[in-house]
Coordinates of C-alpha atoms and ligand atoms in Angstrom, one line a residue:
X1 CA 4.1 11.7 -37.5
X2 CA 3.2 15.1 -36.5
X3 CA 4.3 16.0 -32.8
X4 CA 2.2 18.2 -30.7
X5 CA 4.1 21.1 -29.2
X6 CA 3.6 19.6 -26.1
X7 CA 5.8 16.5 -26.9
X8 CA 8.8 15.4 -24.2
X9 CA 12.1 15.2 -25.9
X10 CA 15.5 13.7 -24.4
X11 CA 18.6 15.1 -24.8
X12 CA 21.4 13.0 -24.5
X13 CA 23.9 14.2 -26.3
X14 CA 25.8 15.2 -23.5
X15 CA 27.1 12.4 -21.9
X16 CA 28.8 11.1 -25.5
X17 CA 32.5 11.3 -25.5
X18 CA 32.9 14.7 -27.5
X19 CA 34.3 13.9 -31.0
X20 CA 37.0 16.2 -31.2
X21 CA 38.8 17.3 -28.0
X22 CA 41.7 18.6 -27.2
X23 CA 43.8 16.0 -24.5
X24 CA 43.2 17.3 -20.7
X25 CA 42.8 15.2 -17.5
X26 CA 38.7 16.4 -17.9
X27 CA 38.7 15.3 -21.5
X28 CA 40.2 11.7 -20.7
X29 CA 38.2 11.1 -17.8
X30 CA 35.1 11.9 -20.1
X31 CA 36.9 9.7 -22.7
X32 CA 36.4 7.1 -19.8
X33 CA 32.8 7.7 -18.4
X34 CA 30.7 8.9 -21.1
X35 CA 29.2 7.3 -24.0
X36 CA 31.0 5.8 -27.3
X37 CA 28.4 7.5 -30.0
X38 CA 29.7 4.2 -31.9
X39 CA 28.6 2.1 -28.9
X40 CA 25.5 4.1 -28.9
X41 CA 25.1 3.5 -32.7
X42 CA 24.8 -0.5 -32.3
X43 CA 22.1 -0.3 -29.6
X44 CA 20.3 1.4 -31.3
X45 CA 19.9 -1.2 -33.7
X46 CA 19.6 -4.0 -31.1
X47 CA 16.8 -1.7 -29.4
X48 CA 14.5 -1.1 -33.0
X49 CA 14.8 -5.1 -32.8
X50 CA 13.7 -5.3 -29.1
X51 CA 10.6 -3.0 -30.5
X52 CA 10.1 -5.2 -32.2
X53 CA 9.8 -7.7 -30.1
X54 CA 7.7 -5.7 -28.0
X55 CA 5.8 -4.6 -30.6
X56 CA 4.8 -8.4 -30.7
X57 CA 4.3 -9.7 -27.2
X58 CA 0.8 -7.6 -27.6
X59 CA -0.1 -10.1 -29.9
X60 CA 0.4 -13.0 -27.8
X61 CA -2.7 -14.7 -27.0
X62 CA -1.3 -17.9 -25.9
X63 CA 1.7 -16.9 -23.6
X64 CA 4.9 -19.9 -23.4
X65 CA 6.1 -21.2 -19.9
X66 CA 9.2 -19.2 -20.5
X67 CA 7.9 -15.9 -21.2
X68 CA 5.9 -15.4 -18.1
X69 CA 4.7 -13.0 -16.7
X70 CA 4.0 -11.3 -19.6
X71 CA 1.5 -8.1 -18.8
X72 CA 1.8 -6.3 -21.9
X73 CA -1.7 -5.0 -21.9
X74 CA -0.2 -1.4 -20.7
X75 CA 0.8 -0.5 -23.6
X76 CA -2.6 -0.7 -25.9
X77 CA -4.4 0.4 -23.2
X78 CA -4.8 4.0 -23.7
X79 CA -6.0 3.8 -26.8
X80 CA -8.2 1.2 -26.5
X81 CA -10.3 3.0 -23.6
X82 CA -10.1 6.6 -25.6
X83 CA -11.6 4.3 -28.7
X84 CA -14.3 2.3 -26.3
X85 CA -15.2 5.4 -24.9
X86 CA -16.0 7.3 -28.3
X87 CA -18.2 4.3 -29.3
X88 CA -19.9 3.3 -26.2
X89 CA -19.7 6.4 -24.2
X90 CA -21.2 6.0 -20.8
X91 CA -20.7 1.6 -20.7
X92 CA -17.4 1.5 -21.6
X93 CA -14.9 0.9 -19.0
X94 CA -13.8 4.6 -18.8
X95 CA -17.5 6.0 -18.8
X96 CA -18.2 3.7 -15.5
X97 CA -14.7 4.9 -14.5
X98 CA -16.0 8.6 -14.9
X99 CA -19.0 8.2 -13.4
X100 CA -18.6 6.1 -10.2
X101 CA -16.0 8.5 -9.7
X102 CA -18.5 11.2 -9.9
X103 CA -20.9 9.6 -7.6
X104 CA -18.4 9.8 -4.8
X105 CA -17.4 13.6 -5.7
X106 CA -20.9 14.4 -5.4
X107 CA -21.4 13.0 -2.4
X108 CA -17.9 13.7 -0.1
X109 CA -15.4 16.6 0.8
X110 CA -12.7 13.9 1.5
X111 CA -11.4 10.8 0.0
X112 CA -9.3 8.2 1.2
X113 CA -7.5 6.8 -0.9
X114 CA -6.2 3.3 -0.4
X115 CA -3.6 1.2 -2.1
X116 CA 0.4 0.3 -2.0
X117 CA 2.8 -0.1 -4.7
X118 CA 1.7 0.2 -8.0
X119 CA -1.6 0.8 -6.2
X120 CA -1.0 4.0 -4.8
X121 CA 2.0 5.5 -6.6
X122 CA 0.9 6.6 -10.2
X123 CA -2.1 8.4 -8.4
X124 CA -0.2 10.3 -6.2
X125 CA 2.4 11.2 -8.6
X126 CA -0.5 12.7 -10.6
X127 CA -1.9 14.6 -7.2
X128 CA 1.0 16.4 -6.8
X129 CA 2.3 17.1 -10.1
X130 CA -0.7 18.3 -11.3
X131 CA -3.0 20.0 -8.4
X132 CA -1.8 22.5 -6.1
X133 CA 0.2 21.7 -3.4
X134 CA -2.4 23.4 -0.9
X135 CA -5.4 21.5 -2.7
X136 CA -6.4 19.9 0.6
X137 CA -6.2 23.4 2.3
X138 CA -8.5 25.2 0.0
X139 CA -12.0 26.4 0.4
X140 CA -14.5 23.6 -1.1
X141 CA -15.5 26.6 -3.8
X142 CA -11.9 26.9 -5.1
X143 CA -11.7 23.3 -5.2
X144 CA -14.4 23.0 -8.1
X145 CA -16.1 20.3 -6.6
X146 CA -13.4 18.3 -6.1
X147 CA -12.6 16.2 -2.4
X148 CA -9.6 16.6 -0.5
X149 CA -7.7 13.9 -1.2
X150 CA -5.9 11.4 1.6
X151 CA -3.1 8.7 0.8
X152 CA -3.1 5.6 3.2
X153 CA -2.6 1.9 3.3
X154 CA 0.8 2.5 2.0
X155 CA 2.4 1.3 5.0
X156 CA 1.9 -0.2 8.1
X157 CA 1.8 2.8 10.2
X158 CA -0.3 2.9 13.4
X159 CA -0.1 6.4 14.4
X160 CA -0.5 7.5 10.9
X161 CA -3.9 5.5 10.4
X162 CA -4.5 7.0 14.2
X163 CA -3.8 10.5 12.9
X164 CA -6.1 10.2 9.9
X165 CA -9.3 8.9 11.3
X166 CA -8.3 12.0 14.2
X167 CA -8.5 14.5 11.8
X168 CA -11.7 12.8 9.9
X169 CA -13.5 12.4 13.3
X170 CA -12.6 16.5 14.1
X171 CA -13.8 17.7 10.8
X172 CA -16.7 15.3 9.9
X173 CA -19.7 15.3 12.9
X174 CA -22.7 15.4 10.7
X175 CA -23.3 12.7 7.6
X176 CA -26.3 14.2 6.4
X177 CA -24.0 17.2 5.3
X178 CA -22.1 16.5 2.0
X179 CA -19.3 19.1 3.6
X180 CA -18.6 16.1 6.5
X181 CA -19.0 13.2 4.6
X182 CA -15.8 11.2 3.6
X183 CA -15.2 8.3 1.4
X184 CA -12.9 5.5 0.5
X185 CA -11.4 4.4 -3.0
X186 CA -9.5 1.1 -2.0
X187 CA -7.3 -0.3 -4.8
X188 CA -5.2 -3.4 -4.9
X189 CA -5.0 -5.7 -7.8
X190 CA -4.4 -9.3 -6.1
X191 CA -7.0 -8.0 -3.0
X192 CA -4.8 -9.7 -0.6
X193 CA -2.1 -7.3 0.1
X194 CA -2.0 -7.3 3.8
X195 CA -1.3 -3.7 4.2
X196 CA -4.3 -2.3 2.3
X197 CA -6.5 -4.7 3.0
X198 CA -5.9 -4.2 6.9
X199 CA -6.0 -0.5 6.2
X200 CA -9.3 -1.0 4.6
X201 CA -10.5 -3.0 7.3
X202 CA -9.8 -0.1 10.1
X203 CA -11.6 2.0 7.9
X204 CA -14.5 0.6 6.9
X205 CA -14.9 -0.2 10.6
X206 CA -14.8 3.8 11.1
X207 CA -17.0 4.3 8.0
X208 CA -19.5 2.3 9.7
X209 CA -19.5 3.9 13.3
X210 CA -19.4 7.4 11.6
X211 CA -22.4 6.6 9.1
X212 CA -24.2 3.7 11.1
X213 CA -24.7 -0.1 10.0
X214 CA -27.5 0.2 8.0
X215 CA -27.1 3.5 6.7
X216 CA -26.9 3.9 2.7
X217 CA -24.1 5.7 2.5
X218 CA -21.7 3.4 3.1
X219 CA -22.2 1.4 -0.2
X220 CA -22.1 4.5 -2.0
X221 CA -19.3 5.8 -0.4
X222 CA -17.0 2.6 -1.0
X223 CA -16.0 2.3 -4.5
X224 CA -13.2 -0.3 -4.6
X225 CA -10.8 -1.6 -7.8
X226 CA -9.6 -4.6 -7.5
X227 CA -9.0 -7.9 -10.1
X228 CA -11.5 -9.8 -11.6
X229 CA -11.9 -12.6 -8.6
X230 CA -9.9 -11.2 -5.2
X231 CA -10.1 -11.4 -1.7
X232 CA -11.3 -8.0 -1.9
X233 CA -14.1 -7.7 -4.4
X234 CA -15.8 -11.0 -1.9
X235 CA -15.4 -8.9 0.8
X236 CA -17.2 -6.2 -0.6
X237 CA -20.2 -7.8 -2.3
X238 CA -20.9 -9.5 0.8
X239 CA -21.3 -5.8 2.5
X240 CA -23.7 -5.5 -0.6
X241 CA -21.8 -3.5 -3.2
X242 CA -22.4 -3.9 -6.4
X243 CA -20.2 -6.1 -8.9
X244 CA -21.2 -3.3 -11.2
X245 CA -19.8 -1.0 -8.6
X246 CA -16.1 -2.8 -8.1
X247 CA -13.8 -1.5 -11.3
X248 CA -11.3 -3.9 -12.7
X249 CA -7.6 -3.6 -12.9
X250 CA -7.2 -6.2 -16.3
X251 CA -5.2 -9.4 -15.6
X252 CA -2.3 -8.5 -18.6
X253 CA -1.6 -5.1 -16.9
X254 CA 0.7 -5.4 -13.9
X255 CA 0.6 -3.5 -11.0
X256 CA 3.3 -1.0 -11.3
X257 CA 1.6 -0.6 -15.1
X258 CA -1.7 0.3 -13.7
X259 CA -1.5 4.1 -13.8
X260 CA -3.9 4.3 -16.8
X261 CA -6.8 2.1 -15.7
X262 CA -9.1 2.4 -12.7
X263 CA -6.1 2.4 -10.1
X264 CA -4.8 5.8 -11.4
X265 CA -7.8 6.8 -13.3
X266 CA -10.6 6.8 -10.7
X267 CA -8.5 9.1 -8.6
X268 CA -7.4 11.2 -11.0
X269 CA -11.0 12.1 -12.0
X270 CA -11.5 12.5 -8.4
X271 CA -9.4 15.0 -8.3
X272 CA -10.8 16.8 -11.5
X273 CA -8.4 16.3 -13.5
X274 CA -8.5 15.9 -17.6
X275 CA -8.3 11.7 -18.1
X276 CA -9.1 11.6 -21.5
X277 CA -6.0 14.2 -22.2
X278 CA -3.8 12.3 -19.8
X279 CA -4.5 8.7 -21.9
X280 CA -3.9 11.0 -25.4
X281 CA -1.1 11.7 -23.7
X282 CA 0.0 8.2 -23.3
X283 CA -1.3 6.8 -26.4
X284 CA 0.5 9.5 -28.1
X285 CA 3.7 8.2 -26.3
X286 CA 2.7 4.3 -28.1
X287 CA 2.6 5.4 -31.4
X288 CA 6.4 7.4 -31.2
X289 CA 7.4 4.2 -29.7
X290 CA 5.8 1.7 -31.9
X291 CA 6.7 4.2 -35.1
X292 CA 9.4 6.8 -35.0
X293 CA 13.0 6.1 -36.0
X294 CA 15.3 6.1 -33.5
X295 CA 16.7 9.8 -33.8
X296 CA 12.7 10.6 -32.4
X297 CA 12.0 8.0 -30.3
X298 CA 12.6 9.1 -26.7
X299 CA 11.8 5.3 -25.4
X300 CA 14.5 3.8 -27.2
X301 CA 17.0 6.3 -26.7
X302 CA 16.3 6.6 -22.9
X303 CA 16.4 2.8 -22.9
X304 CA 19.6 2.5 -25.1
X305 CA 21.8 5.1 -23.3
X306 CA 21.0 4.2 -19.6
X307 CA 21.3 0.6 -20.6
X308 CA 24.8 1.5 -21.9
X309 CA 24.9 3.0 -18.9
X310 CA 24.9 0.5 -16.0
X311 CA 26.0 -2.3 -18.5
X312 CA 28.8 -1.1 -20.0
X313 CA 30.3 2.0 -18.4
X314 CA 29.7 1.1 -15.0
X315 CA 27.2 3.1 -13.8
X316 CA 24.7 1.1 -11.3
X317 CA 22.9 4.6 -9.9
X318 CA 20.2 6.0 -12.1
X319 CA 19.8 9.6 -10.4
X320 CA 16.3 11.3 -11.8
X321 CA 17.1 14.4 -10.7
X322 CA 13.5 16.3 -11.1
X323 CA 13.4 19.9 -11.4
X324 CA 10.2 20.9 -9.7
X325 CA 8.9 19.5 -6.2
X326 CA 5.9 18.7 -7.8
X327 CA 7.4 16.0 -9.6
X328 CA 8.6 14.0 -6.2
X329 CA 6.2 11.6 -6.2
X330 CA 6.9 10.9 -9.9
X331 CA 10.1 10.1 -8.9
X332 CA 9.1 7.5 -6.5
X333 CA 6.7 5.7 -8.9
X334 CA 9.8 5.8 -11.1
X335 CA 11.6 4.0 -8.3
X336 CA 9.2 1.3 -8.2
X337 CA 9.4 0.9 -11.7
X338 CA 12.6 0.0 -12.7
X339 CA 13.4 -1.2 -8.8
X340 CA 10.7 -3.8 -9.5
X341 CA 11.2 -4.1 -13.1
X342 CA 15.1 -4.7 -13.0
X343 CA 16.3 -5.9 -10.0
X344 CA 16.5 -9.5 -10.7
X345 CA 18.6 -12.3 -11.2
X346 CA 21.8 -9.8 -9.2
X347 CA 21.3 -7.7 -12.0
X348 CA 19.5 -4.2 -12.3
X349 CA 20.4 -0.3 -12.0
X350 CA 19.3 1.2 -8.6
X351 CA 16.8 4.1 -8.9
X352 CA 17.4 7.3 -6.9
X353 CA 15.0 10.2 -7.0
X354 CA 16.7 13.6 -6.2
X355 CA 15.1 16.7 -6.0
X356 CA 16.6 20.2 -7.5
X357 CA 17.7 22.9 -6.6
X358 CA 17.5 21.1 -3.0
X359 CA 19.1 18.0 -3.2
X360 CA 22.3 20.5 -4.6
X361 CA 22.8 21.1 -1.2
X362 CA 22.8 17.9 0.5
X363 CA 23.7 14.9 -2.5
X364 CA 25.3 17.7 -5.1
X365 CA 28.2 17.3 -3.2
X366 CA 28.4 13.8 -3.8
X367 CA 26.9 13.7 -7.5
X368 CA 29.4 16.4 -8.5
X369 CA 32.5 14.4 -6.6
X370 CA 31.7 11.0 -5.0
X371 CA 32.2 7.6 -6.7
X372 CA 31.3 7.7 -10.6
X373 CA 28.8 5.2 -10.2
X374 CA 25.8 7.1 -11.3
X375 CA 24.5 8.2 -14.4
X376 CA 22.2 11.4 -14.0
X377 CA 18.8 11.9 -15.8
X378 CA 17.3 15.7 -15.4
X379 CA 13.6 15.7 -15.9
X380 CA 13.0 19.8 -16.6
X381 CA 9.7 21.6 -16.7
X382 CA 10.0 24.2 -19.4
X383 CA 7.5 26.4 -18.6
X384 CA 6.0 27.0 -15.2
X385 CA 2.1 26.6 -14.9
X386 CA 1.9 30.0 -13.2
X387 CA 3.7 33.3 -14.1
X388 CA 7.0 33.8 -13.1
X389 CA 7.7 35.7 -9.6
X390 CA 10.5 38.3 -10.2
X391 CA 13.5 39.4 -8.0
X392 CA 12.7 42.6 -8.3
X393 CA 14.6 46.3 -7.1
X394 CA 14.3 47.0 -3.1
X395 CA 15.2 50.3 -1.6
X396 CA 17.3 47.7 0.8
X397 CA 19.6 46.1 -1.3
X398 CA 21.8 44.3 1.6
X399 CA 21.2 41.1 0.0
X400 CA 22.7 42.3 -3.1
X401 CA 20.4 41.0 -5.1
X402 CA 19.3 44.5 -7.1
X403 CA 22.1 43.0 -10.0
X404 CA 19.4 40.5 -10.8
X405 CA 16.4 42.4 -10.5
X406 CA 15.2 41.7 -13.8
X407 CA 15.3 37.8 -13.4
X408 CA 12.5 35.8 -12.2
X409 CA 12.1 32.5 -10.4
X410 CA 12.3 30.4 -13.9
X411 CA 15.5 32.3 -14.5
X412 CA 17.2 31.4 -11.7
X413 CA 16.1 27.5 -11.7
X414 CA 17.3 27.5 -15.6
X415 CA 21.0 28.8 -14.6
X416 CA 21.1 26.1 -11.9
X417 CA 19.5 23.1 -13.9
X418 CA 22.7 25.0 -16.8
X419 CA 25.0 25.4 -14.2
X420 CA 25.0 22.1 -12.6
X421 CA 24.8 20.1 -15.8
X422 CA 28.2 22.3 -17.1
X423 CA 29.9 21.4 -13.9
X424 CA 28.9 17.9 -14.5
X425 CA 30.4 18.0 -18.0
X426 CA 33.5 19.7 -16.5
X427 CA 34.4 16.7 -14.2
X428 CA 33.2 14.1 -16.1
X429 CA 29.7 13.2 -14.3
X430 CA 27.3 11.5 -17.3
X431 CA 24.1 13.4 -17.2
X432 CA 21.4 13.8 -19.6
X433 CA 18.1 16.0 -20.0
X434 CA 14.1 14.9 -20.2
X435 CA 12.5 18.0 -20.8
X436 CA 8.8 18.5 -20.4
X437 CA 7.3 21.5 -21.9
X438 CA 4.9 22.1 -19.3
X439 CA 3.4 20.2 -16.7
X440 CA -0.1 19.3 -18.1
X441 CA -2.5 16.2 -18.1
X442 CA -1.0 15.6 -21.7
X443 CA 2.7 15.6 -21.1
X444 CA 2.1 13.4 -17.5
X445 CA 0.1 11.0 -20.0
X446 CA 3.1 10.7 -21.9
X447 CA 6.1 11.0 -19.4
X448 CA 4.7 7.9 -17.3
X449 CA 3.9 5.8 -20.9
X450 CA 7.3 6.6 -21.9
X451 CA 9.1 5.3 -18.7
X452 CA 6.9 1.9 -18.7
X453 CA 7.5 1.1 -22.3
X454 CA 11.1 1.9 -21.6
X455 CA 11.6 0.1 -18.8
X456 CA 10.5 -3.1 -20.9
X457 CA 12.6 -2.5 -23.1
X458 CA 15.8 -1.9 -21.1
X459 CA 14.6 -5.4 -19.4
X460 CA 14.6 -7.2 -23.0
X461 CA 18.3 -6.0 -23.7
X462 CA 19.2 -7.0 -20.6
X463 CA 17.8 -10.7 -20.9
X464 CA 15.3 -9.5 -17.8
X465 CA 11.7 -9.9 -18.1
X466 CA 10.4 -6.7 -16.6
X467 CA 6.9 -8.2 -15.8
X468 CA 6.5 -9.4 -12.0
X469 CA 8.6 -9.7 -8.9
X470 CA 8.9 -12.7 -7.5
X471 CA 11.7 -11.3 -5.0
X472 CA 8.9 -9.1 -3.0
X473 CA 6.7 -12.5 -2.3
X474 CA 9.8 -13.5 0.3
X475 CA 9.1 -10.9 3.1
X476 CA 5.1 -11.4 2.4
X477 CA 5.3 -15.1 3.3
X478 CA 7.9 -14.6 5.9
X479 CA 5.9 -11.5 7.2
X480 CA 1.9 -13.8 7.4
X481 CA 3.7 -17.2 8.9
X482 CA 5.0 -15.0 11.7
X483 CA 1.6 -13.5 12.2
X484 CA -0.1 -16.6 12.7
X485 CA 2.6 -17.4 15.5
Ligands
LIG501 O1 4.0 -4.0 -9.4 C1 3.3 -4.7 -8.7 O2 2.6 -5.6 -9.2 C2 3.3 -4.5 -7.2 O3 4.2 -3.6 -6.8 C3 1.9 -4.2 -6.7 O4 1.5 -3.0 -7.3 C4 1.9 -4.0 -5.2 O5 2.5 -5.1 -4.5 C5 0.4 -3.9 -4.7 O6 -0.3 -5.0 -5.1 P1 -1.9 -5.0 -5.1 O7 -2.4 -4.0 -6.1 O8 -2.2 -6.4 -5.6 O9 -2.3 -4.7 -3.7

C-alpha cells in the first residue's frame, strides 16, 4: 500500500531490552522493565489474529448475547460517508452534515456547543489542535466566516453556565445583526444525559428571551444530533424542528467512537475545517489496519506493546505525553477512550495526559524517578504549522543565550522531546514515540482512527470488550434517585 507522506508512524523500539549490552545496574534494570523483542514477537501473532477477529465483528448482522455491546460501525465509517458523499452529494449523510452546518455559520458569530463524554471531546480535541488558540479572539474577517466557538454541558457547573450566557448577553443586543446572533449545536447520543440535556434546557430558555417566542430564528439556530428515537430529538420536534433538521449519531457507533459522524463532524465544519480530508485521514488509518503486516501497522503495534505493557511488565500508567499544547484536549479524549474502554472487570491501564516541555517541570520529576509503574507514549509534531521563531543574537547577552542563536523554537523542543527520552533510556523508564508529521486535518483523521481501532484491539487481548460502560450507569442512577428526593 502506498503511504502518504503524511502517514503517523510509531517507534517503539526503544523500550525493547537492547540485544547486546554490556552488564551495568542501568542495563539490568532495563533487562527488568523493558520489552522481551521475543515476547513482543508472539503478540504480534496473537494481535494479526485479534484483526482478524475485528476485521469480522463488522460483518456481524445478528450480534450473540455474549458479545454485546458490539458498536463496531466506527471503523467503516469513514469510508462509507466519503463514498455516499461522491455518489449522492448533497443527500447523503455528510452533505446534510455540511450543509446544516452551513446554515448555522451563515447565520451566527457564536456557537455553543453542547455535549459530554464522547459528546464533546473528539470536537474539541479537533478545535484546539487544529484552529488557533486565539480563534475566539479574532476579528470575524480573519476568521473566514467561521463562529466563535463555546464548549458547555460538560459539567455541571453553575457559575460557568452563569459566565457564558454573561458574556453572550454583553456581546449579543441585536438579533437582527448576524454579528450578535448565537447558536446552539447540542449533541448527545442517548438524549438523556442529565448534564447536557439540563444545559440545553438553560439555554434554549435564553435563546428564546434573547430572540423572542415566536421568532424564526430559534429553529434555525438549534441544530441538535442525537440517536435515532431520544429524549432529545421529542423535545425538539415538539419546538417544531425538523426531523430532517436533527442529524443521527448511528446505533453501532458508541459514543466515545463518535468523532467521525455528526457529533464531531458538524462542529468541525463549523469551525471551517477540511472533513472530507480528516475522514481520508481515518479511512486511510482502516485500510493499514485491516492490511499492512505487522512491521507497518501502527494499530497493532501500539496495541501489542502497551498491552505487554500493563499485562506483563507491570506497568498500569499509560502517560501520553504530547508535545505541543495544542494536542491537550486530544489527550483527554484519549483518556476517555481507554478509561472507558478498559477499565472493567478490575482490569485496565489508567490513562494520564501530560503535557511537554511543561509537565517536565512538575511530573518529570516523578516520570524520570518515581515508582516504575508507567509506560510512556510521546505523541511528536514534526513539523510546526507556522515557521519557526529563532533565538536570535542580542546586543544584551545576560541571558547567555547568544551560544544558541542559530536555534529556533522547533530546535529547542526536539533536544528536550531527545533529551528526556535518553534520560528515560538511561534509568530504565519504558517510553516510546508516535510521531505526527504535521498537525493537519489528515493526520488528526488518522491519529484518532488509529487510537479507536487500537483500543479494541488491546480490549480483545485482554478478554475485555471495549464497547460500553456499564460502570458509569452507577453514579447516573444514584445521581436522578437523589434528585427526586
Ligand atoms: O462513550 C460513551 O458512550 C459515553 O462516554 C458517552 O459519550 C457519554 O456518556 C455521553 O453520552 P450521550 O452522548 O448519550 O449524551
Amino acid at each position: 500500500m502506498q503511504l502518504p507522506d503524511e502517514a503517523i508512524s510509531y517507534h517503539y523500539q526503544g523500550l525493547l531490552v537492547p540485544q547486546v549490552e554490556e552488564w551495568t545496574p542501568a542495563a539490568e534494570a532495563r533487562s527488568r522493565h523493558f520489552l522481551p523483542p521475543n515476547r513482543l514477537k508472539e503478540i504480534a501473532q496473537r494481535a494479526m489474529q485479534v484483526r482478524g477477529q475485528v476485521a469480522a465483528d463488522r460483518e456481524l448482522r445478528q450480534i450473540p448475547a455474549e458479545m454485546q455491546p458490539l458498536d463496531a460501525g466506527f471503523i467503516d465509517l469513514p469510508q462509507k460517508t466519503l463514498d455516499q458523499h461522491r455518489r449522492h452529494a448533497e443527500t447523503s449523510p455528510l452533505g446534510r452534515i455540511l450543509s446544516l452546518a452551513n446554515r448555522l455559520r451563515e447565520n451566527v458569530d457564536a456557537a455553543v456547543i453542547l455535549g459530554i463524554g464522547g459528546s464533546h471531546f473528539g470536537a474539541s480535541a479537533l478545535f484546539d489542535a487544529l484552529k488557533s488558540r486565539y480563534h475566539n479572539n479574532l476579528p470575524i474577517k480573519d476568521r473566514s466566516g467561521t463562529p466563535r466557538l463555546f464548549f458547555e454541558g460538560d459539567n455541571v457547573d453553575n457559575d460557568a453556565l452563569h459566565e457564558l450566557f454573561e458574556m453572550l448577553q454583553l456581546a449579543c443586543v441585536e438579533p437582527d445583526v448576524r454579528e450578535e446572533r448565537w447558536g446552539v449545536v447540542v449533541i448527545s447520543k442517548s438524549g438523556a444525559t442529565l448534564e447536557t440535556a439540563v444545559a440545553y434546557r438553560a439555554i434554549r430558555r435564553e435563546m428564546l428571551e434573547y430572540y423572542g417566542h415566536h421568532s424564526p430564528y430559534f429553529n434555525r439556530l438549534v441544530l441538535p444530533i442525537t440517536g435515532e428515537s431520544s429524549k432529545l430529538r421529542d423535545l425538539c420536534k415538539a419546538d417544531g424542528i425538523a426531523d430532517s433538521d436533527i442529524l443521527p449519531i448511528p446505533d453501532d457507533v458508541g459514543g466515545r467512537f463518535s468523532v467521525f459522524t455528526p457529533a464531531g463532524l458538524v462542529p468541525a465544519a463549523l469551525m471551517g475545517l477540511d472533513v472530507r480530508a480528516l475522514l481520508l485521514g481515518a479511512a486511510t488509518m482502516t485500510r493499514r489496519f485491516l492490511e499492512e503486516p505487522f512491521e507497518r501497522n501502527p494499530v497493532l503495534q501500539y496495541a501489542a506493546v502497551n498491552y505487554l505493557m500493563s499485562t506483563e511488565q507491570d506497568k498500569p500508567i499509560r502517560v501520553l505525553s504530547v508535545w505541543s499544547k495544542k494536542l491537550e484536549a486530544l489527550g483527554l479524549w484519549y483518556d476517555q477512550l481507554l478509561a472507558e474502554s478498559l477499565g472493567k472487570n478490575g482490569q485496565g491501564p489508567t490513562p494520564l495526559t501530560a503535557v511537554q516541555t511543561r509537565d517536565l517541570h512538575s511530573r518529570g520529576q516523578q516520570f524520570q524517578d518515581g515508582r516504575r509503574d508507567k509506560v510512556i507514549n510521546n505523541l511528536f509534531v514534526k513539523s510546526p504549522a507556522h515557521s519557526a521563531i529563532p533565538i536570535g543574537m542580542m546586543d544584551h547577552n545576560q541571558d547567555d543565550l547568544n551560544q544558541y542563536n542559530r536555534k529556533t523554537m522547533p530546535d529547542i523542543l526536539s533536544a528536550a522531546h531527545h533529551g528526556a527520552n535518553q534520560a528515560y533510556f538511561d534509568s530504565a523508564r519504558p517510553a516510546a514515540d508516535l510521531v505526527i508529521p504535521t498537525l493537519s486535518e489528515h493526520t488528526m483523521g488518522q491519529l484518532m482512527q488509529m487510537l479507536m481501532l487500537a483500543t479494541v484491539v488491546e480490549g480483545r487481548l485482554m478478554g475485555v470488550n471495549p464497547y460500553g460502560q456499564p460502570g458509569v450507569e452507577a453514579y447516573k442512577r444514584n445521581m436522578r434517585n437523589l434528585l427526586k428526593t
